Coordinates of C-alpha atoms in Angstrom, one line a residue:
M291 CA -1.2 11.4 -5.2
S292 CA -2.6 10.1 -8.5
E293 CA -0.1 10.1 -11.6
I294 CA 0.3 8.1 -14.2
I295 CA 2.5 5.4 -14.4
N296 CA 5.8 4.9 -16.3
E297 CA 7.9 2.1 -13.8
P298 CA 7.5 -1.5 -13.7
L299 CA 4.2 -3.2 -11.8
L300 CA 4.9 -6.1 -9.7
K301 CA 2.3 -8.1 -8.2
A302 CA 2.6 -9.3 -3.9
E303 CA 0.5 -11.5 -1.9
I304 CA -0.7 -10.5 1.0
R305 CA 0.8 -12.3 3.7
S306 CA -1.5 -10.5 7.1
S307 CA -3.2 -8.1 8.0
N308 CA -3.5 -7.1 11.8
R309 CA -5.3 -4.3 13.6
I310 CA -3.1 -2.2 15.6
T311 CA -5.3 0.3 17.4
N312 CA -7.5 -0.4 20.2
V313 CA -10.8 -0.3 18.2
E314 CA -12.2 3.2 19.9
T315 CA -9.5 4.5 18.0
D316 CA -8.4 4.8 14.4
E317 CA -7.6 1.9 12.7
V318 CA -3.8 1.1 11.6
R319 CA -3.2 -1.7 10.1
E320 CA 0.3 -3.9 10.4
M321 CA 0.8 -5.7 6.4
V322 CA 2.7 -8.0 5.6
L323 CA 3.1 -8.0 2.2
Y324 CA 5.3 -11.3 0.0
V325 CA 6.7 -9.9 -3.4
K326 CA 8.1 -13.1 -5.5
E327 CA 10.6 -11.1 -7.7
P328 CA 14.1 -12.3 -7.7
S329 CA 15.5 -8.7 -8.4
F330 CA 13.1 -6.7 -5.6
R331 CA 15.3 -5.6 -2.4
F332 CA 14.9 -2.5 -0.6
S333 CA 16.0 -1.0 2.6
L334 CA 14.0 -0.1 5.4
G335 CA 13.0 3.6 5.3
Q336 CA 12.5 2.8 2.0
S337 CA 9.0 3.4 -0.2
I338 CA 6.2 1.1 -2.1
G339 CA 3.5 2.7 -4.4
V340 CA 0.7 0.5 -4.0
I341 CA -1.5 0.8 -6.8
V342 CA -4.9 0.7 -6.5
P343 CA -7.5 -0.3 -8.3
G344 CA -10.0 2.1 -10.8
K345 CA -10.0 4.9 -13.0
E346 CA -9.2 8.3 -11.1
E347 CA -12.7 10.7 -12.1
V348 CA -9.6 13.0 -13.4
G349 CA -6.7 12.5 -14.5
S350 CA -4.8 9.6 -14.4
D351 CA -5.9 6.0 -15.7
R352 CA -4.4 5.1 -12.2
H353 CA -4.3 6.1 -8.3
K354 CA -0.6 5.4 -6.0
R355 CA 0.2 6.0 -2.8
K356 CA 3.0 5.4 -0.9
Y357 CA 3.8 3.4 2.6
S358 CA 7.1 3.1 4.0
I359 CA 9.1 0.0 3.8
A360 CA 8.8 -0.7 8.2
R361 CA 10.0 -3.9 8.2
G362 CA 11.0 -6.3 5.7
K363 CA 13.7 -9.8 4.8
L364 CA 14.7 -11.1 1.8
N365 CA 13.6 -15.3 1.7
D366 CA 16.5 -16.3 -1.0
S367 CA 15.3 -19.9 -0.8
E368 CA 11.6 -18.6 -2.3
E369 CA 13.2 -16.1 -4.9
G370 CA 11.3 -13.4 -2.5
A371 CA 11.3 -10.4 -0.2
E372 CA 8.5 -10.4 3.0
I373 CA 7.9 -6.1 3.6
T374 CA 6.0 -4.4 6.4
I375 CA 3.9 -1.6 5.8
L376 CA 1.6 0.2 8.1
V377 CA -1.2 1.5 7.1
K378 CA -4.3 4.3 8.9
R379 CA -7.7 3.7 7.0
C380 CA -8.1 7.1 6.2
F381 CA -11.0 9.4 5.6
Y382 CA -11.2 13.0 4.7
V383 CA -13.9 16.1 4.4
D384 CA -15.0 17.7 1.7
D385 CA -15.0 21.2 2.8
F386 CA -17.4 22.5 0.6
N387 CA -20.6 20.0 1.1
G388 CA -19.7 18.7 4.4
E389 CA -19.3 15.0 3.3
Q390 CA -17.2 12.5 4.2
Y391 CA -15.4 10.4 2.0
P392 CA -13.4 7.5 1.9
G393 CA -9.5 8.2 1.5
R394 CA -8.5 4.9 -1.9
A395 CA -5.6 4.0 -0.6
S396 CA -6.2 3.6 3.2
N397 CA -9.5 1.9 2.5
Y398 CA -8.1 -0.5 -0.2
L399 CA -5.6 -1.7 1.7
C400 CA -7.8 -2.1 5.2
N401 CA -10.2 -4.4 4.0
A402 CA -8.1 -6.9 2.0
K403 CA -7.7 -9.9 3.3
V404 CA -5.4 -12.2 3.5
G405 CA -4.2 -14.3 -0.2
D406 CA -5.4 -11.2 -1.8
M407 CA -2.9 -9.7 -4.7
V408 CA -2.1 -6.6 -4.6
T409 CA -0.2 -4.4 -6.9
I410 CA 2.7 -2.3 -6.4
T411 CA 5.8 -0.4 -8.0
G412 CA 9.0 0.2 -6.3
P413 CA 10.9 0.6 -4.1
Y414 CA 11.9 3.9 -3.9
H415 CA 15.1 5.2 -2.0
S416 CA 13.2 8.2 -0.2
P417 CA 10.0 7.4 2.3
F418 CA 8.1 9.6 -0.6
N419 CA 9.9 10.6 -3.6

C-alpha cells in the first residue's frame, strides 16, 4: 500500500525482535516498539502505519504498511507506550518475468535491529482502514 502521508509521524524504538517460527517455515517475528510520546494512546486491535525509508519508483514519496497492534501497555512513568506487532517476512513473484522480490516493509522490519528507530503513524481505529 503506497499513499501520500499527510499525518503526524512518530518515532518508535525497537525494544525486541524475536523470530517466533521455526527456521523451516516462513519467518514471523514478534516485535516490541516503544513510542516515547505522551499523547500516543491505543487499543488492542487498532493498527499503526510503518513508514519505510526511500522513495517509491512511481507515485508517492513514501511507502506505508499497516500492522495490527497485538499487545501493548502504557508506560506512564516513561511518558510513552510499548506496542507489539507481528511481522511476516514477505516476498512476491512478478507475474510477467517470474522474478521474486522482497516485500519492502516486512523485510525492512525483519532486518531492523534492537535499538533502531522506525517511523510510524497512527494509531488507526480499525486494523486496515
